[in-house]
Short mmCIF file of C-alpha atoms in Angstrom, two decimals:
data_model
loop_
_atom_site.label_atom_id
_atom_site.label_comp_id
_atom_site.label_asym_id
_atom_site.label_seq_id
_atom_site.Cartn_x
_atom_site.Cartn_y
_atom_site.Cartn_z
CA UNK A 1 -23.99 24.11 24.28
CA UNK A 2 -21.60 21.08 24.06
CA UNK A 3 -18.10 21.08 22.74
CA UNK A 4 -19.14 19.03 19.76
CA UNK A 5 -21.76 21.60 18.90
CA UNK A 6 -19.16 24.29 18.90
CA UNK A 7 -16.44 22.38 16.94
CA UNK A 8 -18.18 19.78 14.87
CA UNK A 9 -21.53 21.34 13.89
CA UNK A 10 -20.98 25.11 13.60
CA UNK A 11 -23.83 27.11 12.16
CA UNK A 12 -23.54 27.92 8.48
CA UNK A 13 -21.62 31.18 8.11
CA UNK A 14 -23.17 32.02 4.72
CA UNK A 15 -26.44 30.62 3.64
CA UNK A 16 -26.12 32.40 0.35
CA UNK A 17 -22.84 30.70 -0.40
CA UNK A 18 -24.41 27.27 0.14
CA UNK A 19 -27.35 28.09 -2.01
CA UNK A 20 -25.11 29.40 -4.75
CA UNK A 21 -23.06 26.29 -4.79
CA UNK A 22 -26.08 23.94 -4.57
CA UNK A 23 -27.86 25.75 -7.42
CA UNK A 24 -24.80 26.16 -9.65
CA UNK A 25 -24.38 24.23 -12.88
CA UNK A 26 -22.22 21.12 -12.99
CA UNK A 27 -19.09 22.93 -14.28
CA UNK A 28 -19.18 25.81 -11.84
CA UNK A 29 -20.10 23.65 -8.89
CA UNK A 30 -17.41 21.21 -9.25
CA UNK A 31 -14.71 23.74 -10.15
CA UNK A 32 -15.56 25.57 -6.85
CA UNK A 33 -15.85 22.44 -4.72
CA UNK A 34 -12.88 20.71 -6.42
CA UNK A 35 -10.60 23.62 -5.73
CA UNK A 36 -11.79 24.03 -2.22
CA UNK A 37 -11.40 20.34 -1.37
CA UNK A 38 -8.02 20.27 -3.11
CA UNK A 39 -6.68 23.16 -1.06
CA UNK A 40 -7.90 21.67 2.17
CA UNK A 41 -6.55 18.24 1.27
CA UNK A 42 -3.17 19.66 0.26
CA UNK A 43 -2.85 21.69 3.39
CA UNK A 44 -3.91 18.76 5.50
CA UNK A 45 -1.35 16.59 3.87
CA UNK A 46 1.39 19.20 4.53
CA UNK A 47 0.48 19.56 8.22
CA UNK A 48 0.35 15.74 8.76
CA UNK A 49 3.68 15.18 6.87
CA UNK A 50 5.39 17.78 9.09
CA UNK A 51 3.82 16.44 12.26
CA UNK A 52 4.92 12.88 11.32
CA UNK A 53 8.44 13.99 10.44
CA UNK A 54 9.12 15.91 13.64
CA UNK A 55 7.42 13.25 15.77
CA UNK A 56 9.55 10.58 14.22
CA UNK A 57 12.73 12.61 14.56
CA UNK A 58 12.04 13.05 18.29
CA UNK A 59 10.62 9.60 19.26
CA UNK A 60 12.70 7.25 17.13
CA UNK A 61 15.62 9.60 16.44
CA UNK A 62 16.25 11.40 19.73
CA UNK A 63 14.78 8.97 22.28
CA UNK A 64 15.40 5.71 20.46
CA UNK A 65 18.70 6.68 18.90
CA UNK A 66 17.72 5.21 15.54
CA UNK A 67 17.10 7.00 12.21
CA UNK A 68 15.12 5.14 9.59
CA UNK A 69 16.11 5.34 5.94
CA UNK A 70 14.26 7.91 3.88
CA UNK A 71 13.16 7.82 0.20
CA UNK A 72 14.87 10.01 -2.41
CA UNK A 73 12.14 12.53 -2.39
CA UNK A 74 12.70 13.10 1.29
CA UNK A 75 16.52 13.35 1.32
CA UNK A 76 17.46 9.80 0.46
CA UNK A 77 19.27 9.09 3.78
CA UNK A 78 20.34 5.50 4.34
CA UNK A 79 19.60 5.86 8.04
CA UNK A 80 21.43 4.29 11.02
CA UNK A 81 23.59 1.34 10.48
CA UNK A 82 22.37 -0.23 13.66
CA UNK A 83 20.71 0.46 16.99
CA UNK A 84 22.62 2.75 19.29
CA UNK A 85 20.22 1.95 22.16
CA UNK A 86 18.51 -1.31 21.20
CA UNK A 87 16.75 -1.50 24.68
CA UNK A 88 15.02 1.78 23.92
CA UNK A 89 13.27 0.64 20.73
CA UNK A 90 10.53 -1.50 22.41
CA UNK A 91 10.06 1.30 24.96
CA UNK A 92 9.53 3.93 22.28
CA UNK A 93 7.17 1.82 20.22
CA UNK A 94 5.13 0.89 23.36
CA UNK A 95 5.02 4.45 24.59
CA UNK A 96 3.98 5.93 21.21
CA UNK A 97 1.22 3.35 20.82
CA UNK A 98 0.05 3.87 24.41
CA UNK A 99 -0.22 7.65 24.06
CA UNK A 100 -1.83 7.43 20.65
CA UNK A 101 -4.43 5.01 21.86
CA UNK A 102 -5.19 7.04 24.98
CA UNK A 103 -5.84 10.21 22.86
CA UNK A 104 -8.10 8.28 20.47
CA UNK A 105 -10.10 6.54 23.28
CA UNK A 106 -10.50 9.86 25.21
CA UNK A 107 -11.44 12.23 22.36
CA UNK A 108 -12.54 10.35 19.21
CA UNK A 109 -12.90 6.54 19.36
CA UNK A 110 -13.82 6.52 15.65
CA UNK A 111 -10.24 7.61 14.79
CA UNK A 112 -8.88 4.19 15.61
CA UNK A 113 -7.53 1.91 12.93
CA UNK A 114 -6.35 2.89 9.40
CA UNK A 115 -9.00 5.56 8.56
CA UNK A 116 -9.65 4.77 4.94
CA UNK A 117 -12.57 2.31 5.73
CA UNK A 118 -14.20 4.99 7.82
CA UNK A 119 -13.99 7.46 4.91
CA UNK A 120 -15.33 4.93 2.44
CA UNK A 121 -18.19 4.11 4.77
CA UNK A 122 -19.07 7.75 4.90
CA UNK A 123 -19.37 7.80 1.10
CA UNK A 124 -21.82 4.88 1.19
CA UNK A 125 -23.97 5.88 4.19
CA UNK A 126 -23.81 9.41 5.36
CA UNK A 127 -21.24 11.95 3.81
CA UNK A 128 -21.97 14.33 6.72
CA UNK A 129 -20.86 11.95 9.39
CA UNK A 130 -17.18 12.61 9.79
CA UNK A 131 -16.48 14.79 12.80
CA UNK A 132 -13.77 17.45 12.63
CA UNK A 133 -12.68 16.36 16.13
CA UNK A 134 -12.02 12.88 14.62
CA UNK A 135 -9.82 14.55 11.96
CA UNK A 136 -7.68 16.40 14.47
CA UNK A 137 -7.37 13.31 16.73
CA UNK A 138 -6.47 11.15 13.74
CA UNK A 139 -3.65 13.49 12.76
CA UNK A 140 -2.11 13.49 16.21
CA UNK A 141 -2.63 9.78 16.92
CA UNK A 142 -1.28 8.66 13.62
CA UNK A 143 1.85 10.84 14.01
CA UNK A 144 2.45 9.22 17.42
CA UNK A 145 1.94 5.67 16.22
CA UNK A 146 4.01 5.91 13.03
CA UNK A 147 6.57 8.32 14.48
CA UNK A 148 7.32 5.93 17.34
CA UNK A 149 7.96 3.06 14.93
CA UNK A 150 4.61 1.53 14.43
CA UNK A 151 4.13 -0.05 11.07
CA UNK A 152 1.60 2.01 9.29
CA UNK A 153 1.15 4.30 6.25
CA UNK A 154 0.47 8.04 6.16
CA UNK A 155 -2.18 7.77 3.42
CA UNK A 156 -5.01 6.36 5.56
CA UNK A 157 -4.82 9.28 8.06
CA UNK A 158 -4.55 11.71 5.22
CA UNK A 159 -7.55 10.20 3.53
CA UNK A 160 -9.59 10.50 6.66
CA UNK A 161 -8.35 14.08 7.24
CA UNK A 162 -9.27 15.24 3.72
CA UNK A 163 -12.54 13.25 3.72
CA UNK A 164 -13.38 14.97 7.05
CA UNK A 165 -12.99 18.40 5.51
CA UNK A 166 -15.20 17.35 2.61
CA UNK A 167 -17.77 16.05 5.13
CA UNK A 168 -17.69 19.43 6.84
CA UNK A 169 -18.27 21.16 3.58
CA UNK A 170 -21.12 18.94 2.90
CA UNK A 171 -22.79 19.88 6.16
CA UNK A 172 -21.94 23.55 6.05
CA UNK A 173 -23.10 24.09 2.35
CA UNK A 174 -26.09 21.81 2.70
CA UNK A 175 -25.01 19.65 -0.33
CA UNK A 176 -27.31 16.97 -1.59
CA UNK A 177 -26.44 13.41 -0.60
CA UNK A 178 -25.06 12.51 -4.05
CA UNK A 179 -22.91 15.67 -4.19
CA UNK A 180 -21.73 14.89 -0.66
CA UNK A 181 -20.80 11.42 -1.58
CA UNK A 182 -18.73 12.62 -4.47
CA UNK A 183 -17.12 15.28 -2.36
CA UNK A 184 -15.99 12.79 0.21
CA UNK A 185 -14.64 10.38 -2.37
CA UNK A 186 -12.75 13.28 -3.96
CA UNK A 187 -11.30 14.05 -0.52
CA UNK A 188 -10.03 10.52 -0.19
CA UNK A 189 -8.37 10.47 -3.50
CA UNK A 190 -6.92 14.02 -3.21
CA UNK A 191 -5.53 13.35 0.29
CA UNK A 192 -3.82 10.13 -0.83
CA UNK A 193 -2.67 11.61 -4.14
CA UNK A 194 -1.17 14.67 -2.39
CA UNK A 195 0.69 12.79 0.29
CA UNK A 196 2.30 10.53 -2.28
CA UNK A 197 2.73 13.39 -4.79
CA UNK A 198 0.70 11.31 -7.35
CA UNK A 199 -2.17 13.53 -8.56
CA UNK A 200 -3.29 11.41 -11.52
CA UNK A 201 -3.34 8.27 -9.43
CA UNK A 202 -5.28 10.17 -6.75
CA UNK A 203 -7.96 11.28 -9.29
CA UNK A 204 -8.41 7.66 -10.44
CA UNK A 205 -8.38 6.34 -6.91
CA UNK A 206 -11.21 8.61 -6.01
CA UNK A 207 -13.38 6.96 -8.66
CA UNK A 208 -12.36 3.38 -7.90
CA UNK A 209 -11.57 2.91 -4.15
CA UNK A 210 -15.15 2.83 -2.98
CA UNK A 211 -16.08 -0.32 -4.94
CA UNK A 212 -14.58 -3.75 -5.34
CA UNK A 213 -15.82 -4.34 -8.93
CA UNK A 214 -16.92 -0.94 -10.25
CA UNK A 215 -15.70 2.51 -11.18
CA UNK A 216 -17.60 5.77 -10.37
CA UNK A 217 -17.07 7.95 -13.49
CA UNK A 218 -18.91 10.83 -11.73
CA UNK A 219 -15.86 11.30 -9.53
CA UNK A 220 -13.23 11.11 -12.22
CA UNK A 221 -13.45 14.57 -13.93
CA UNK A 222 -13.88 16.56 -10.66
CA UNK A 223 -11.08 14.35 -9.30
CA UNK A 224 -8.67 15.86 -11.83
CA UNK A 225 -9.30 19.40 -10.48
CA UNK A 226 -9.24 18.29 -6.83
CA UNK A 227 -6.07 16.10 -7.01
CA UNK A 228 -4.21 18.63 -9.20
CA UNK A 229 -5.03 21.40 -6.76
CA UNK A 230 -3.99 19.26 -3.67
CA UNK A 231 -0.72 18.35 -5.50
CA UNK A 232 0.03 22.06 -6.26
CA UNK A 233 -0.58 23.03 -2.64
CA UNK A 234 1.71 20.29 -1.28
CA UNK A 235 4.39 21.00 -3.80
CA UNK A 236 4.33 24.70 -2.87
CA UNK A 237 5.47 23.79 0.57
CA UNK A 238 7.39 20.47 0.12
CA UNK A 239 8.47 20.41 -3.47
CA UNK A 240 7.36 18.45 -6.46
CA UNK A 241 9.94 15.60 -6.59
CA UNK A 242 8.48 12.02 -6.73
CA UNK A 243 8.50 10.17 -3.38
CA UNK A 244 11.06 7.71 -4.53
CA UNK A 245 12.87 9.98 -7.01
CA UNK A 246 13.38 8.44 -10.37
CA UNK A 247 14.02 4.76 -9.82
CA UNK A 248 16.17 3.22 -12.56
CA UNK A 249 13.71 0.77 -13.84
CA UNK A 250 14.55 0.95 -17.53
CA UNK A 251 14.10 -2.43 -19.20
CA UNK A 252 13.95 -2.95 -22.92
CA UNK A 253 11.32 -5.58 -23.88
CA UNK A 254 13.05 -7.07 -26.88
CA UNK A 255 11.84 -10.65 -26.44
CA UNK A 256 8.71 -12.34 -25.11
CA UNK A 257 10.43 -14.76 -22.80
CA UNK A 258 11.44 -12.29 -20.01
CA UNK A 259 7.69 -11.25 -19.71
CA UNK A 260 7.19 -14.65 -17.92
CA UNK A 261 8.94 -13.09 -14.88
CA UNK A 262 5.98 -10.70 -14.62
CA UNK A 263 3.60 -13.63 -14.59
CA UNK A 264 5.56 -14.94 -11.59
CA UNK A 265 5.42 -11.52 -9.88
CA UNK A 266 1.66 -11.35 -10.48
CA UNK A 267 0.96 -14.72 -9.00
CA UNK A 268 3.25 -14.36 -6.04
CA UNK A 269 2.14 -10.80 -5.27
CA UNK A 270 -1.55 -11.85 -5.36
CA UNK A 271 -0.80 -14.61 -2.81
CA UNK A 272 1.10 -12.18 -0.55
CA UNK A 273 -1.68 -9.52 -0.97
CA UNK A 274 -4.25 -12.17 -0.05
CA UNK A 275 -2.28 -13.03 3.08
CA UNK A 276 -1.96 -9.33 4.02
CA UNK A 277 -5.69 -8.77 4.08
CA UNK A 278 -6.50 -12.05 5.81
CA UNK A 279 -3.86 -11.72 8.49
CA UNK A 280 -4.78 -8.05 9.06
CA UNK A 281 -8.56 -8.66 9.42
CA UNK A 282 -7.91 -11.78 11.57
CA UNK A 283 -5.78 -9.59 13.90
CA UNK A 284 -8.64 -7.07 14.16
CA UNK A 285 -11.07 -9.86 14.98
CA UNK A 286 -8.74 -11.53 17.44
CA UNK A 287 -8.02 -8.24 19.19
CA UNK A 288 -11.75 -7.62 19.80
CA UNK A 289 -11.98 -10.92 21.72
CA UNK A 290 -8.88 -10.36 23.87
CA UNK A 291 -9.07 -8.98 27.39
CA UNK A 292 -7.88 -5.35 27.98
CA UNK A 293 -9.24 -1.96 26.95
CA UNK A 294 -8.76 0.11 23.80
CA UNK A 295 -5.58 1.58 25.31
CA UNK A 296 -3.78 -1.47 26.55
CA UNK A 297 -4.25 -3.65 23.38
CA UNK A 298 -2.45 -1.13 20.94
CA UNK A 299 0.31 -0.71 23.60
CA UNK A 300 0.84 -4.52 23.72
CA UNK A 301 0.92 -4.46 19.89
CA UNK A 302 3.54 -1.70 20.06
CA UNK A 303 5.67 -3.68 22.38
CA UNK A 304 5.63 -6.72 20.10
CA UNK A 305 6.51 -4.55 17.11
CA UNK A 306 9.47 -3.06 19.03
CA UNK A 307 10.69 -6.60 19.89
CA UNK A 308 10.31 -7.83 16.34
CA UNK A 309 12.20 -4.76 15.08
CA UNK A 310 15.37 -5.74 16.94
CA UNK A 311 16.30 -8.41 14.38
CA UNK A 312 14.32 -6.77 11.60
CA UNK A 313 14.55 -2.96 11.74
CA UNK A 314 13.05 -2.80 8.19
CA UNK A 315 9.51 -3.20 9.74
CA UNK A 316 9.64 0.07 11.68
CA UNK A 317 7.47 2.96 10.67
CA UNK A 318 6.31 3.39 7.09
CA UNK A 319 9.37 1.82 5.55
CA UNK A 320 9.52 3.81 2.36
CA UNK A 321 13.26 4.28 2.72
CA UNK A 322 13.77 0.46 2.71
CA UNK A 323 11.68 0.20 -0.39
CA UNK A 324 13.97 2.80 -1.97
CA UNK A 325 17.01 0.69 -1.02
CA UNK A 326 15.50 -2.48 -2.36
CA UNK A 327 15.41 -0.85 -5.81
CA UNK A 328 19.26 -0.33 -5.76
CA UNK A 329 21.32 -3.31 -6.69
CA UNK A 330 24.27 -2.65 -4.27
CA UNK A 331 21.98 -1.81 -1.39
CA UNK A 332 19.74 -4.83 -1.91
CA UNK A 333 22.75 -7.13 -2.21
CA UNK A 334 23.96 -5.77 1.09
CA UNK A 335 20.77 -7.01 2.85
CA UNK A 336 21.00 -10.74 3.94
CA UNK A 337 18.88 -12.91 1.68
CA UNK A 338 16.87 -14.32 4.54
CA UNK A 339 15.76 -10.86 5.61
CA UNK A 340 14.70 -10.06 1.92
CA UNK A 341 12.63 -13.32 1.78
CA UNK A 342 11.07 -13.00 5.19
CA UNK A 343 10.42 -9.25 5.16
CA UNK A 344 7.03 -9.25 3.27
CA UNK A 345 5.51 -11.54 5.93
CA UNK A 346 7.22 -9.66 8.77
CA UNK A 347 5.92 -6.38 7.52
CA UNK A 348 2.31 -7.90 7.38
CA UNK A 349 2.67 -9.14 10.92
CA UNK A 350 4.06 -5.78 12.18
CA UNK A 351 1.32 -3.85 10.44
CA UNK A 352 -1.32 -6.14 11.95
CA UNK A 353 0.20 -5.61 15.44
CA UNK A 354 0.39 -1.86 14.98
CA UNK A 355 -2.89 -1.05 13.27
CA UNK A 356 -4.96 -4.23 13.69
CA UNK A 357 -4.80 -3.96 17.45
CA UNK A 358 -6.27 -0.46 17.38
CA UNK A 359 -3.32 1.82 16.51
CA UNK A 360 -3.70 4.61 14.06
CA UNK A 361 -2.12 4.54 10.65
CA UNK A 362 -2.74 3.53 7.04
CA UNK A 363 -2.41 0.17 5.19
CA UNK A 364 -1.48 1.59 1.74
CA UNK A 365 2.12 2.50 2.69
CA UNK A 366 3.01 -0.93 4.24
CA UNK A 367 1.34 -2.57 1.21
CA UNK A 368 3.74 -0.73 -1.05
CA UNK A 369 6.77 -1.77 1.05
CA UNK A 370 5.47 -5.36 1.14
CA UNK A 371 5.13 -5.34 -2.61
CA UNK A 372 8.57 -3.81 -3.10
CA UNK A 373 10.17 -6.71 -1.18
CA UNK A 374 8.14 -9.23 -3.01
CA UNK A 375 9.67 -7.94 -6.22
CA UNK A 376 13.11 -7.74 -4.54
CA UNK A 377 12.88 -11.33 -3.31
CA UNK A 378 11.96 -12.67 -6.74
CA UNK A 379 14.93 -10.70 -8.27
CA UNK A 380 17.36 -12.00 -5.68
CA UNK A 381 16.30 -15.55 -6.27
CA UNK A 382 16.33 -15.17 -10.02
CA UNK A 383 19.81 -13.55 -9.90
CA UNK A 384 21.08 -16.30 -7.59
CA UNK A 385 19.96 -19.10 -9.71
CA UNK A 386 21.12 -17.43 -12.94
CA UNK A 387 17.84 -17.95 -14.77
CA UNK A 388 17.44 -16.15 -18.10
CA UNK A 389 15.50 -12.87 -18.37
CA UNK A 390 16.47 -11.41 -14.98
CA UNK A 391 17.40 -7.75 -15.29
CA UNK A 392 20.79 -6.52 -14.18
CA UNK A 393 19.17 -4.27 -11.50
CA UNK A 394 16.10 -5.02 -9.30
CA UNK A 395 14.36 -1.71 -9.99
CA UNK A 396 11.71 -2.88 -12.41
CA UNK A 397 10.78 -5.92 -10.30
CA UNK A 398 10.56 -3.75 -7.17
CA UNK A 399 8.33 -1.13 -8.85
CA UNK A 400 6.03 -3.79 -10.44
CA UNK A 401 5.84 -5.51 -7.04
CA UNK A 402 4.65 -2.30 -5.46
CA UNK A 403 1.98 -1.85 -8.07
CA UNK A 404 0.88 -5.47 -8.12
CA UNK A 405 0.64 -6.50 -4.42
CA UNK A 406 -1.35 -3.64 -3.08
CA UNK A 407 -3.22 -2.73 -6.25
CA UNK A 408 -4.84 -6.23 -6.32
CA UNK A 409 -5.81 -6.50 -2.71
CA UNK A 410 -7.05 -2.87 -2.54
CA UNK A 411 -9.23 -3.65 -5.65
CA UNK A 412 -7.99 -0.55 -7.35
CA UNK A 413 -5.29 -1.86 -9.72
CA UNK A 414 -5.34 0.96 -12.29
CA UNK A 415 -5.20 3.67 -9.65
CA UNK A 416 -2.36 2.09 -7.68
CA UNK A 417 -0.38 1.30 -10.88
CA UNK A 418 -0.56 4.97 -11.89
CA UNK A 419 0.24 6.14 -8.40
CA UNK A 420 3.32 3.96 -8.07
CA UNK A 421 4.50 5.02 -11.64
CA UNK A 422 4.21 8.69 -10.38
CA UNK A 423 5.92 7.95 -7.06
CA UNK A 424 8.89 6.29 -8.74
CA UNK A 425 9.07 8.18 -12.08
CA UNK A 426 8.92 4.83 -13.77
CA UNK A 427 6.25 4.79 -16.52
CA UNK A 428 8.56 2.67 -18.63
CA UNK A 429 7.59 -0.43 -16.53
CA UNK A 430 4.03 -0.42 -17.89
CA UNK A 431 4.36 -3.34 -20.48
CA UNK A 432 5.40 -5.67 -17.68
CA UNK A 433 3.23 -4.04 -15.04
CA UNK A 434 -0.02 -4.54 -16.83
CA UNK A 435 0.68 -8.16 -17.23
CA UNK A 436 1.58 -8.68 -13.43
CA UNK A 437 -1.24 -6.43 -12.22
CA UNK A 438 -3.81 -7.98 -14.51
CA UNK A 439 -2.95 -11.51 -13.40
CA UNK A 440 -2.95 -10.57 -9.68
CA UNK A 441 -6.24 -8.71 -10.01
CA UNK A 442 -7.96 -11.48 -11.85
CA UNK A 443 -6.72 -14.00 -9.20
CA UNK A 444 -8.00 -11.73 -6.39
CA UNK A 445 -11.51 -11.50 -8.04
CA UNK A 446 -11.87 -15.25 -7.42
CA UNK A 447 -12.00 -14.42 -3.73
CA UNK A 448 -14.09 -12.00 -1.60
CA UNK A 449 -11.02 -10.61 -0.04
CA UNK A 450 -10.22 -6.85 0.03
CA UNK A 451 -8.01 -4.84 2.36
CA UNK A 452 -10.88 -2.25 2.63
CA UNK A 453 -13.90 -3.93 4.03
CA UNK A 454 -16.15 -0.86 3.68
CA UNK A 455 -16.03 -1.20 -0.18
CA UNK A 456 -19.30 -2.17 -1.84
CA UNK A 457 -19.40 -4.66 -4.64
CA UNK A 458 -20.60 -2.09 -7.29
CA UNK A 459 -22.82 0.98 -7.68
CA UNK A 460 -25.93 -1.06 -8.10
CA UNK A 461 -25.52 -2.89 -4.83
CA UNK A 462 -24.63 0.39 -2.99
CA UNK A 463 -27.71 2.15 -4.37
CA UNK A 464 -29.93 -0.81 -3.51
CA UNK A 465 -28.49 -0.79 0.06
CA UNK A 466 -29.20 2.90 0.49
CA UNK A 467 -32.81 2.33 -0.82
CA UNK A 468 -33.30 -0.44 1.65
CA UNK A 469 -33.63 -3.07 -1.05
CA UNK A 470 -31.95 -6.45 -1.45
CA UNK A 471 -29.08 -6.04 -3.87
CA UNK A 472 -29.05 -8.22 -6.96
CA UNK A 473 -26.99 -11.35 -6.90
CA UNK A 474 -23.66 -10.45 -8.61
CA UNK A 475 -23.26 -13.99 -9.93
CA UNK A 476 -26.65 -13.93 -11.74
#
């Protein structure tokens, strides 16, 4: 018997349990599955969060002598004021990427990259296909990549981890294909919603992330149970504070004129989101054609990220703490203007070098930071020129930038808007946000670009693909 047979495909422990779940009515089935997936997703998010925290403290903090800023929900530290050992930063980013890539290549090659596409692909093709070995490898490899300073988010690994547990349940309980697809989609939403402490957004994400232009209502109601359970489990261990605390984004809409700024944010964020997807996917394609194996290419990417971080430390790791600082007027004014302006593109390049070359980490987190600095840059330029309608503090521009940039390129605008509102405690931004997000999303629909290439156009095309039929022309 092989190792995979022992670990990845264990014999069902209780055939009666599987039969009971399969034959249960809709309510009983999805309460049972929803709670189970939610508990597993919440525990997976807790374990990965702690692994990432301690890995980062050791690699970047102890070995590199540099502590990155943290968001309010994780202590709100402003981090190191500079590099104590600048020479060590490229060595740490290279070493972390090298070790991460070696583990992936040795034990689970499918754990390479950002992880969310793999989970989405499982929804559309085979919900039983995600191996538990890949889940464990993804957790370790992503902690090494991001903890050593690689530019990646923690939601992609968490999505693959929780989707992997859902895939295991599908196999062990013998669920039907349709139920298995829903279970894996719920795992994706619950994992991301848990790691960001955004349960409502996670539930909506489960129903929207698998399609570019559609919404799977079958996943929405079970998603409430799953995401709520995952959030409760994570909060039990790590607390219930929003990731960014409660950003001061209060803005009274008393006149129509200032709403034009959100039109600007929508247009600029759509352009930057478009560049994010195109540059990232180009880096993946370019990396495939370069000489070197699956271990050396991510290591080379890690080295370049470490060198780029010397003048721009904001690109290191997930960067949530820098997004937090961008929302504070005094902190943002303390960052040189040229850094604020160049940082969205620099973060795109760093993420492409870290994850596009084969490193392990998510794309959602960097997208949030990129969007935050799009909003911060627009605020700085508006404040500098003295144009009317610019708020006294950058908070609302930063929060709306987070929602708009990644929400449009992920083709999940509603889910991302809700998640960012939960992450920042800033539901008051909605009047401006819906304008910016709507414009950016409409602009993005004029292209075929999405950050998640495993997304299908809609449910009809996905079902036709599974049936072996030619999907209908969406333009007809």
